Structures are given as C-alpha cells and as structure tokens.
Coordinates of C-alpha atoms in Angstrom, one line a residue:
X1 CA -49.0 -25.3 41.9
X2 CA -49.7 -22.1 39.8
X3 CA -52.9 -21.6 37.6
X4 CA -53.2 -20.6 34.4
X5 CA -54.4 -17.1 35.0
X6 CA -51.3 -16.7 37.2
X7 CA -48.8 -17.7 34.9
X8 CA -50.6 -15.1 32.1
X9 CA -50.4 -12.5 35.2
X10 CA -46.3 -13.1 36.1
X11 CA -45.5 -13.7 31.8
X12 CA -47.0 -10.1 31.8
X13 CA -45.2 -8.4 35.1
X14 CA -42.3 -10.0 33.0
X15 CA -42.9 -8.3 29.7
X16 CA -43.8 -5.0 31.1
X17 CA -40.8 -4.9 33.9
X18 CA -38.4 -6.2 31.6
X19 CA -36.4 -3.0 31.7
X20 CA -36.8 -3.3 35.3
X21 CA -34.0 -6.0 35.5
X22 CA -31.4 -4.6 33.5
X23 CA -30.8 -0.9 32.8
X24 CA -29.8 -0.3 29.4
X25 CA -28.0 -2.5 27.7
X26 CA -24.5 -3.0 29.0
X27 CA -23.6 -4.8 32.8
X28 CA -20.1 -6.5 34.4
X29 CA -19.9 -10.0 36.1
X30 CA -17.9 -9.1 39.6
X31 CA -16.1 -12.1 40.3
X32 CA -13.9 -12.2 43.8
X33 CA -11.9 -15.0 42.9
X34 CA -8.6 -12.9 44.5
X35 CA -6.8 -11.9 47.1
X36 CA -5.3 -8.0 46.0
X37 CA -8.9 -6.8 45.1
X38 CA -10.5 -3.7 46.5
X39 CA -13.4 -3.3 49.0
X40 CA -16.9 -3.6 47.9
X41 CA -17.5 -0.1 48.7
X42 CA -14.9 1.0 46.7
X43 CA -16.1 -1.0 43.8
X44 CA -19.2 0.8 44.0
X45 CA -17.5 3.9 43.7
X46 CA -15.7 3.0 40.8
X47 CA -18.8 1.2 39.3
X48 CA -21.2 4.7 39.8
X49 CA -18.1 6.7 38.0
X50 CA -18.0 4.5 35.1
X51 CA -21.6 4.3 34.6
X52 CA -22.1 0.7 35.2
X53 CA -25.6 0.2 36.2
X54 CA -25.6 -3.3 36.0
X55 CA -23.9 -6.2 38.0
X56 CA -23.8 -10.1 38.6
X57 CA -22.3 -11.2 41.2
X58 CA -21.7 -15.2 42.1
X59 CA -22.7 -16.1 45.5
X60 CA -24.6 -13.3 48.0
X61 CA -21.5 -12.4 50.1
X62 CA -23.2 -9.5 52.5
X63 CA -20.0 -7.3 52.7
X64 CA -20.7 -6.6 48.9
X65 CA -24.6 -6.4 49.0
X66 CA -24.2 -4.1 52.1
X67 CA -21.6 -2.0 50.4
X68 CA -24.0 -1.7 47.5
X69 CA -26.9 -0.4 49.5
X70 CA -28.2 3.1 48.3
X71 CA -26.4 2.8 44.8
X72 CA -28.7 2.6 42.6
X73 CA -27.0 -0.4 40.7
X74 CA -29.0 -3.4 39.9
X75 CA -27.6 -6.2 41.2
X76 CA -28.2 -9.9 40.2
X77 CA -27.0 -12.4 42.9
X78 CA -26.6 -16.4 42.5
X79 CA -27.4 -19.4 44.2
X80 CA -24.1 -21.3 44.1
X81 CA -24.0 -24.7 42.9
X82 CA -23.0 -26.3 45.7
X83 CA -26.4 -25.7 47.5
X84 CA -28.7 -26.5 44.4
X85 CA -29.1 -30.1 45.6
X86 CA -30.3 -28.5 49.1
X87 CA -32.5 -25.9 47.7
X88 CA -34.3 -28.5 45.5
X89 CA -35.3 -30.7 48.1
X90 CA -38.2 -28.3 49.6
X91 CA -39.6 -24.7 49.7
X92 CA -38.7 -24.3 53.3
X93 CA -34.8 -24.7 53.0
X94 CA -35.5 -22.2 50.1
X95 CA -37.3 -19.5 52.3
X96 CA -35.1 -19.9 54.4
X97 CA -32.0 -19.2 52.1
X98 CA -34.2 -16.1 50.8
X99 CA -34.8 -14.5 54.4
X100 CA -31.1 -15.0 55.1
X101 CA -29.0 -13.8 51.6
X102 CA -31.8 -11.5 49.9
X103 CA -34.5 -10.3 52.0
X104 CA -32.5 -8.6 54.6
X105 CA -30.7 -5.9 51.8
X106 CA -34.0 -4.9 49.8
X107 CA -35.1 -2.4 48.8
X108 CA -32.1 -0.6 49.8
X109 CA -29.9 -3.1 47.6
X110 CA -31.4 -3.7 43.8
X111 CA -31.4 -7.0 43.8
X112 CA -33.0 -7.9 40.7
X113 CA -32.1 -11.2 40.1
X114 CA -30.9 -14.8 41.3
X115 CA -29.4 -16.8 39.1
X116 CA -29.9 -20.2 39.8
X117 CA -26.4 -22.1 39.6
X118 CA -24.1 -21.3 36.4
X119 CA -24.0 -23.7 33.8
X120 CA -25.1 -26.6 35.2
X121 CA -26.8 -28.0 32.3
X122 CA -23.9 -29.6 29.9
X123 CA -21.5 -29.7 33.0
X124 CA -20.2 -33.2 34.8
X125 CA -22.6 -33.5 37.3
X126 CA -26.1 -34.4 36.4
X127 CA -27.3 -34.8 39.6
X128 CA -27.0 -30.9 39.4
X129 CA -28.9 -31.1 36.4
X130 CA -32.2 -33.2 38.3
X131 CA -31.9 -30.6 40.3
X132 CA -31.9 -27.7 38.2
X133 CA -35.7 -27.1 38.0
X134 CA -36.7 -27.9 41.3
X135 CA -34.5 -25.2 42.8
X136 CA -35.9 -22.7 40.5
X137 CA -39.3 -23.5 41.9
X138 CA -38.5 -23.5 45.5
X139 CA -36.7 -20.2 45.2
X140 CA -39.4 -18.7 43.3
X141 CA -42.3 -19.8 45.1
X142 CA -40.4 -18.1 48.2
X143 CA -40.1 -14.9 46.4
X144 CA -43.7 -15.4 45.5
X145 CA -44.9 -16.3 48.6
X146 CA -42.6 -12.7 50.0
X147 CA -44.2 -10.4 47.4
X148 CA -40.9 -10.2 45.6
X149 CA -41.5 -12.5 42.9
X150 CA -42.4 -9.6 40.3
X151 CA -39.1 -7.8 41.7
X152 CA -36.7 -10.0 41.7
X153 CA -36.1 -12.4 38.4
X154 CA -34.9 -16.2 38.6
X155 CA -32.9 -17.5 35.6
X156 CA -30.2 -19.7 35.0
X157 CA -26.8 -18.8 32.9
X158 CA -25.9 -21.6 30.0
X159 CA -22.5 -22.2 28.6
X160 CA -22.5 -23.0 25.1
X161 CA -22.4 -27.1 26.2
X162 CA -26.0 -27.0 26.1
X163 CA -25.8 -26.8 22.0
X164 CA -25.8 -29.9 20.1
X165 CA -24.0 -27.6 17.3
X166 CA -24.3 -23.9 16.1
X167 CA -22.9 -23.6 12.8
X168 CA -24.5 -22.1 10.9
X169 CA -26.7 -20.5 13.4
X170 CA -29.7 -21.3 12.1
X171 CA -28.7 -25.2 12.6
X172 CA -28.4 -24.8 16.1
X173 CA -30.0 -27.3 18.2
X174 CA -30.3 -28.4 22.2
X175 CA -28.3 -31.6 23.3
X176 CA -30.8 -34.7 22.9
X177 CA -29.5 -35.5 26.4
X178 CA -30.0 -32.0 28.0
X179 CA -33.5 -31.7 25.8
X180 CA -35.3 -33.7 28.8
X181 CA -33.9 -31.2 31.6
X182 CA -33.9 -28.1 29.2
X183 CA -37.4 -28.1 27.7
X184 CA -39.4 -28.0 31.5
X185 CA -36.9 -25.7 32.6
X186 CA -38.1 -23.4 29.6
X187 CA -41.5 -23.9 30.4
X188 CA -40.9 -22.5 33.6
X189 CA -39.5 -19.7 32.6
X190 CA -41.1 -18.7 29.8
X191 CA -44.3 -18.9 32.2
X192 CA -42.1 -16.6 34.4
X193 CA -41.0 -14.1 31.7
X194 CA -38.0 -14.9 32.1
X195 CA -34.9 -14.5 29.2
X196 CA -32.9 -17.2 28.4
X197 CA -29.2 -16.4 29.4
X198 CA -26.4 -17.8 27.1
X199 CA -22.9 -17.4 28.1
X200 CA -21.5 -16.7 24.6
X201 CA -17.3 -16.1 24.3
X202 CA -16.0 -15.8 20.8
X203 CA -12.6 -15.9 22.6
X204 CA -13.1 -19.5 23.3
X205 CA -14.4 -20.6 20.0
X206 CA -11.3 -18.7 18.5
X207 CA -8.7 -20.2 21.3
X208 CA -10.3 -23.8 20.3
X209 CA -9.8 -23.3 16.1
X210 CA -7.4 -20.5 15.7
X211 CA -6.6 -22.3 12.4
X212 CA -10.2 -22.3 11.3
X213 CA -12.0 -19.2 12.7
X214 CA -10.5 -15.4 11.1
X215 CA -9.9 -13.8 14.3
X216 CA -11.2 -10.5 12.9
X217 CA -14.9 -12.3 12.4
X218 CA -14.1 -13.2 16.5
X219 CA -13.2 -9.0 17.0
X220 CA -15.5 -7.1 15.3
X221 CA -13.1 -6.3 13.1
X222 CA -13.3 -6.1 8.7
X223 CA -13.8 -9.9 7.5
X224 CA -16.0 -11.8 4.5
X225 CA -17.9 -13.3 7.7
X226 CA -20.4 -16.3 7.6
X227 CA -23.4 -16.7 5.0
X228 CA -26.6 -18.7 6.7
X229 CA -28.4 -20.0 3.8
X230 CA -31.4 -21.5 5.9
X231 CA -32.2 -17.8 6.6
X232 CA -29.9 -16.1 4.0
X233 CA -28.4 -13.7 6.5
X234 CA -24.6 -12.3 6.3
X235 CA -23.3 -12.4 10.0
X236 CA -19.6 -9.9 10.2
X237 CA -19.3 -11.0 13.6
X238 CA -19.5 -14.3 15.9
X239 CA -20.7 -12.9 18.9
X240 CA -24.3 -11.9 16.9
X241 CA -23.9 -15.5 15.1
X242 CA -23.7 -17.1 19.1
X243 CA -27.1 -15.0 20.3
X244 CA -28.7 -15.9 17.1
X245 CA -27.9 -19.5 17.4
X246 CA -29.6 -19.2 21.0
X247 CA -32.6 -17.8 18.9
X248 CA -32.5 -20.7 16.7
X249 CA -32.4 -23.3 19.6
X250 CA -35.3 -21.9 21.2
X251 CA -37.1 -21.4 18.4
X252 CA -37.1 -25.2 17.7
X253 CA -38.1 -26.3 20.8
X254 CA -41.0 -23.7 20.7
X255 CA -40.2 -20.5 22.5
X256 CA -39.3 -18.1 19.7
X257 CA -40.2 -15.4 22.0
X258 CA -38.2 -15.9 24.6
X259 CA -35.7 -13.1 24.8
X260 CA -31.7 -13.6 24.8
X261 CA -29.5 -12.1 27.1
X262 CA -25.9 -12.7 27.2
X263 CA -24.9 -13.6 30.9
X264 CA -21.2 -13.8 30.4
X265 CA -18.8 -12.8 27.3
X266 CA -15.4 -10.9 27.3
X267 CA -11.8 -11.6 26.5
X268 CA -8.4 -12.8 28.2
X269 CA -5.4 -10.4 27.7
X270 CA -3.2 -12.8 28.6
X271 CA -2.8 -16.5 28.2
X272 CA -1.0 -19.8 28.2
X273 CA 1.2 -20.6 25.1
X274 CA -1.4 -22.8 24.1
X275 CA -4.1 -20.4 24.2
X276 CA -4.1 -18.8 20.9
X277 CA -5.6 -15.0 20.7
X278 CA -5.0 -14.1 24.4
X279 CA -3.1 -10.8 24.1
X280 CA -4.0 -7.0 25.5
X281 CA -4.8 -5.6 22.0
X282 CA -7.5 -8.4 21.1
X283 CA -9.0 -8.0 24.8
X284 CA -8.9 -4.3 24.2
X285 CA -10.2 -4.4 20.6
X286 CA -13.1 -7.0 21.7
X287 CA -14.4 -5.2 24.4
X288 CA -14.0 -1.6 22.8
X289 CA -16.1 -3.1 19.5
X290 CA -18.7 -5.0 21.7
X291 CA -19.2 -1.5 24.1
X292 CA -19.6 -0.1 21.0
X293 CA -21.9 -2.3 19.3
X294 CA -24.3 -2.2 23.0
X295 CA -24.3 1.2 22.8
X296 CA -26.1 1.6 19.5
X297 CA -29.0 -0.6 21.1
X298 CA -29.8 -2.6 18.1
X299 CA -30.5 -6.1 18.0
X300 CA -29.3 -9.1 15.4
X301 CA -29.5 -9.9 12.1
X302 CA -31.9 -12.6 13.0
X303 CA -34.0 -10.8 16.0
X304 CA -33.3 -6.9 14.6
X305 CA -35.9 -5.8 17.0
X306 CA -34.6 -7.3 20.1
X307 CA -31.9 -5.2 21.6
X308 CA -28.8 -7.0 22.6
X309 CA -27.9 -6.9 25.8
X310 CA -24.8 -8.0 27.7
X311 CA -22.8 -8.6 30.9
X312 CA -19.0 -8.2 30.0
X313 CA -16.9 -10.5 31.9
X314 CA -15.0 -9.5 34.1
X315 CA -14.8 -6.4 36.2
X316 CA -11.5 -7.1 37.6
X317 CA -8.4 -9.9 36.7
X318 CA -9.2 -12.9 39.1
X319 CA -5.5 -13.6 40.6
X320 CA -6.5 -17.4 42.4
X321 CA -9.1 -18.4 39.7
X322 CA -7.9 -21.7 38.8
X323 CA -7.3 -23.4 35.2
X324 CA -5.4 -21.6 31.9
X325 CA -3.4 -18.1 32.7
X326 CA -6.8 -16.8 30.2
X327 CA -9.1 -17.7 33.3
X328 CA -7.0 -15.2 35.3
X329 CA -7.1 -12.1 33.2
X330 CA -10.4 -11.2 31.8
X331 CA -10.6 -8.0 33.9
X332 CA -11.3 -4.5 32.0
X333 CA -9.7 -2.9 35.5
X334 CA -7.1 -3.1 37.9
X335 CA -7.2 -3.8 41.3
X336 CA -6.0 -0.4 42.2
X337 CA -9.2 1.2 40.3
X338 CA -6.7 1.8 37.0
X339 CA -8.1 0.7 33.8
X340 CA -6.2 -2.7 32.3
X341 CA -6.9 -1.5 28.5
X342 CA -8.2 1.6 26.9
X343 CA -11.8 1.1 26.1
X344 CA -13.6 4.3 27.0
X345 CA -13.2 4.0 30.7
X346 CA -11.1 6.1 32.7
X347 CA -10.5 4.8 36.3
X348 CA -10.9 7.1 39.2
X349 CA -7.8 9.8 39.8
X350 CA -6.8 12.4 41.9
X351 CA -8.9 16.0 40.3
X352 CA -4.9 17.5 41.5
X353 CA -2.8 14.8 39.7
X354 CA -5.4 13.5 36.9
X355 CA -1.9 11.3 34.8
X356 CA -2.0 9.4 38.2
X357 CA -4.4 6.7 39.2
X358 CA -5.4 6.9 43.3
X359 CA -4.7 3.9 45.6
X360 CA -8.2 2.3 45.3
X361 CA -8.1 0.0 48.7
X362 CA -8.0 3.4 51.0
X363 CA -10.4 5.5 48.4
X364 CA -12.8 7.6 49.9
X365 CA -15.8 9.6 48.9
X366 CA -14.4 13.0 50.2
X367 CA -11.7 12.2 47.2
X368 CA -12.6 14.8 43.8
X369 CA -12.9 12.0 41.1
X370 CA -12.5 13.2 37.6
X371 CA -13.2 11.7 34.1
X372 CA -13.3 12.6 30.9
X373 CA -16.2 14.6 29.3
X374 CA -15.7 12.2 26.3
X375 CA -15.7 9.1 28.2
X376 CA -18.9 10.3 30.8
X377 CA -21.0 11.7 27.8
X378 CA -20.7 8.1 26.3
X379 CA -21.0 6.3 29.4
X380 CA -24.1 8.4 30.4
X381 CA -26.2 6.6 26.8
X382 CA -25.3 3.4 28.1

C-alpha cells in the first residue's frame, strides 16, 4: 500500500515530467498486424526522417524495442490482454514480466509507457474488466519497486464504449455498469499522474450515421457544426467535441484535472461497401487537418489551456488485421517506406532519383535520404 505523502510525491513527478512521456504533441500507433511490412530498424529510419518522436506499440516484441535502441523516440509498449488475468493475480508474475519485456532495453530504448490492455473496459469480457486495476497495480508497484516508476507511465486506452452517451459533449457520462470498475481505476491514476487516454475516431461515428453526421464536421472541413448549450460552446469539428466529452465525463465523476490524451484516432482509405466515408481523399483530408490542428498546440474549446495531443493510427496499412476492409487500411505509409496519401510527409528516396521511392525492406543507413525543406521545417515544430 502507498501513503498519502507518496501519492502527493508520484501526482507531482507526474505533473512536472509530463512532457517527459510524450514529445510534442503528435505520435503514431505501430501496429504489425502484416506480413509485407518492413524491419523495425527500418521503421526507425523512416520514423527519425519524418520527425515522429512518438510511438505505441501493442505488445513488447524485442526485435522492435532492440531496433529502436539509441533513437531517441519515445516509445510506449502494452501489456496484451491476453496476460491481464495473469498479471493481476500477484506482484511477482508482474516483476517478472517487467525484468523480461522492459527492463532489459532501458535506458537505451525510451520506454515511457505501458499501457495496460486496450479497451478493456466496455469490451465482452468482464473478467478483463476485474482485472483491470489489479494489473495496473502489480505492474506499477514493479516499476516502483525498480526505480522506474517516475520513468515509465502506466495507463490504459478507452474506446468510446465506456460512454453512456456524448452528445452534446457536455452530457457525456460513464456507463452505470463500467462506473464501478472506472471510478477506482481513476483513483489510481489520478494518484499516479496519469492522463486519461480516449480512443476517439470521428471516422467511426461518421461510418455508423452517415445520414445524420455532415461529414465535413467529421473532416475539419467548413460546416455550421454543433452548439452545447450546457456550456454555450460552438464545436466546427467532432474530434474536439470527442476530447471534450472525455472532459465532461471526468469532470462528473470528480477528476476535472485529469488530462486527455487521444491514444488512437485516424482514418480508413478504403472500405467495405457498407462502410460509408472510407475513401483516400477523406483519410488524406482527416489526417492532413488533424496534423495541422496538433501542430498549432492549442487545446479545446472546453479545456483551451490543455494542449491536445494525439497518436494517429496507423503508421502502416495492416494486411491480416481482421474485420471490415476499413480495419485494413488506416496506414499514412506504405510498406515500401512510400507515403499512402499526401499529408506533409515525404517517405525516404534515393538523394540520385528523388521522383522514386527506395525499396524500404533492404534500406540502409549508408543510403542519402532526402526530404523536403517544406515538409522537415514543419515536421521539425512538431
């Protein structure tokens, strides 16, 4: 058990470090999911040209944490939910899991975080959700017990299942039945300094109601957008409307301080028949609008002063994901390194070709890699 004076100690390693955990304001989710991708250390290479500073990844597969040794990217790693049920039983199998996956890569690799399952609350299994909370403990009492506690941040990622409703976004409310397995999971973090990470996809909400939802509101693009009369703020897009929602939750159950930070959010360029939206212009004109939007560093019309941050998802199209065609091409890039869509990314190419984009599985560093002074002098704000 942890005393009150060391609660007030971690809550403020967490407010000052904050930045510590997440460079700027813009990251990628790196899913594998694929059989035709390119090496980690390849990845790395195209991840240090584009700027990206930030990564999640979703299990702790050493070929990419090796490969990402030395890079200066801050990497946050996952606890798959397959092995909650394990880790939750005692600290030991959760030490043990640590000096295995995590402790054998720092500091070289900048693991800053370990996400704790992804979206287990609101998902099919409840057993999962029991055992939410307990894992968290167990994996951060190991840190703790390391010394790595105040490097390394534990958090869980929520899918939008954990709202009761969130329309308007000041009406946004927890589940009654996740409210018993969300509120000490809370506690815990907000004793931890830990964010509250929302996976927020406008995408899906406009695939679900195309007929109800103006697909410009879902881009970024010109629209009348939504009037909250609770708070009597004008919202011109849905992904500030999500985050504030998150805001609104939290703020009911009593942590209006805890910070948002959107885990997961992106677009499919391509899709089922069925899946209305799901085209290379809207996946290109989301992304380009949201990159923008990050860069400016500004927060939302209902936290102004908390700068929105963001993992895009994904880094690559995921070939074997299961599901809808969508779940199989939200990738900005490639897998030969080449950008899917214009968004101010370049890919790597050859500094004696620079129209042609280099085989990425056999890159190598003694390769001259060239991008745009545009694209780096924006990347390099980021």
């Amino acid at each position: 058990m942890f005393s009150k004076e060391n609660f007030t100690l971690i809550f403020l390693y967490g407010a000052v470090l904050g930045d510590k955990f997440f460079t700027g304001t813009y990251g990628v989710n790196y899913g594998r999911i694929a059989d035709n991708l390119p090496s980690p250390h390849s990845v790395v290479t195209l991840l240090k040209a584009s700027k990206i500073r930030n990564i999640r990844i979703y299990d702790v597969n050493q070929e990419v944490l090796t490969a990402f040794k030395g890079s200066g990217i801050q990497i946050s790693v996952c606890l798959p939910n397959e092995l909650l049920k394990e880790m939750s039983v005692a600290e030991d199998r959760a030490m043990t899991w640590i000096k295995e996956n995590v402790q054998p890569y720092i500091p070289g690799t900048k693991i800053r975080g370990i996400a704790i399952g992804n979206e287990i609350l609101g998902g099919g299994d409840v057993e999962l959700w029991e055992a939410l909370l307990p894992a968290a403990k167990n994996i951060y009492s190991a840190l703790n017990r390391l010394g790595l506690a105040h490097e390394i941040q534990v958090t869980s990622p929520h899918s939008e299942a954990v709202f009761a409703n969130s329309y308007p976004p000041s009406a946004c409310t927890f589940r009654d039945d996740i409210l018993p397995y969300m509120k000490p999971l809370l506690q815990f973090f907000s004793q931890n300094g830990t964010p509250f990470f929302i996976n927020a996809y406008p995408f899906l909400a406009y695939k679900n109601d195309p007929q109800h939802i103006d697909i410009n509101y879902a881009l970024f693009k010109k629209n009348h957008g939504i009037y909250d009369a609770k708070t009597k703020l004008h919202y011109d897009n849905m992904f500030d409307a999500q985050v504030d929602a998150a805001y609104a939750a939290l703020e009911k159950v009593g942590y209006d301080k805890m910070e948002v930070i959107v885990s997961e959010t992106g677009w499919a360029s391509h899709g089922d028949d069925n899946e209305a939206g799901a085209t290379v212009k809207n996946a290109k004109t989301y992304n380009k609008n949201l990159r923008k939007k990050l860069l400016k560093r500004k927060g939302t019309p209902y936290r102004p002063k908390k700068v929105v941050k963001a993992y895009i998802f994904a880094l690559f199209n995921e070939n074997l994901k299961p599901g809808p065609t969508s779940e199989r091409n939200f990738g900005l890039f490639k897998p030969d390194g080449s950008i899917a869509y214009d968004i101010g990314f370049t890919g790597l190419v050859d500094s004696s070709a620079t129209s042609s984009i280099l085989n990425f599985k056999g890159i190598g560093s003694s390769y001259m890699m060239v991008f745009t002074t545009c694209a780096a002098l924006l990347l390099a704000t980021l």
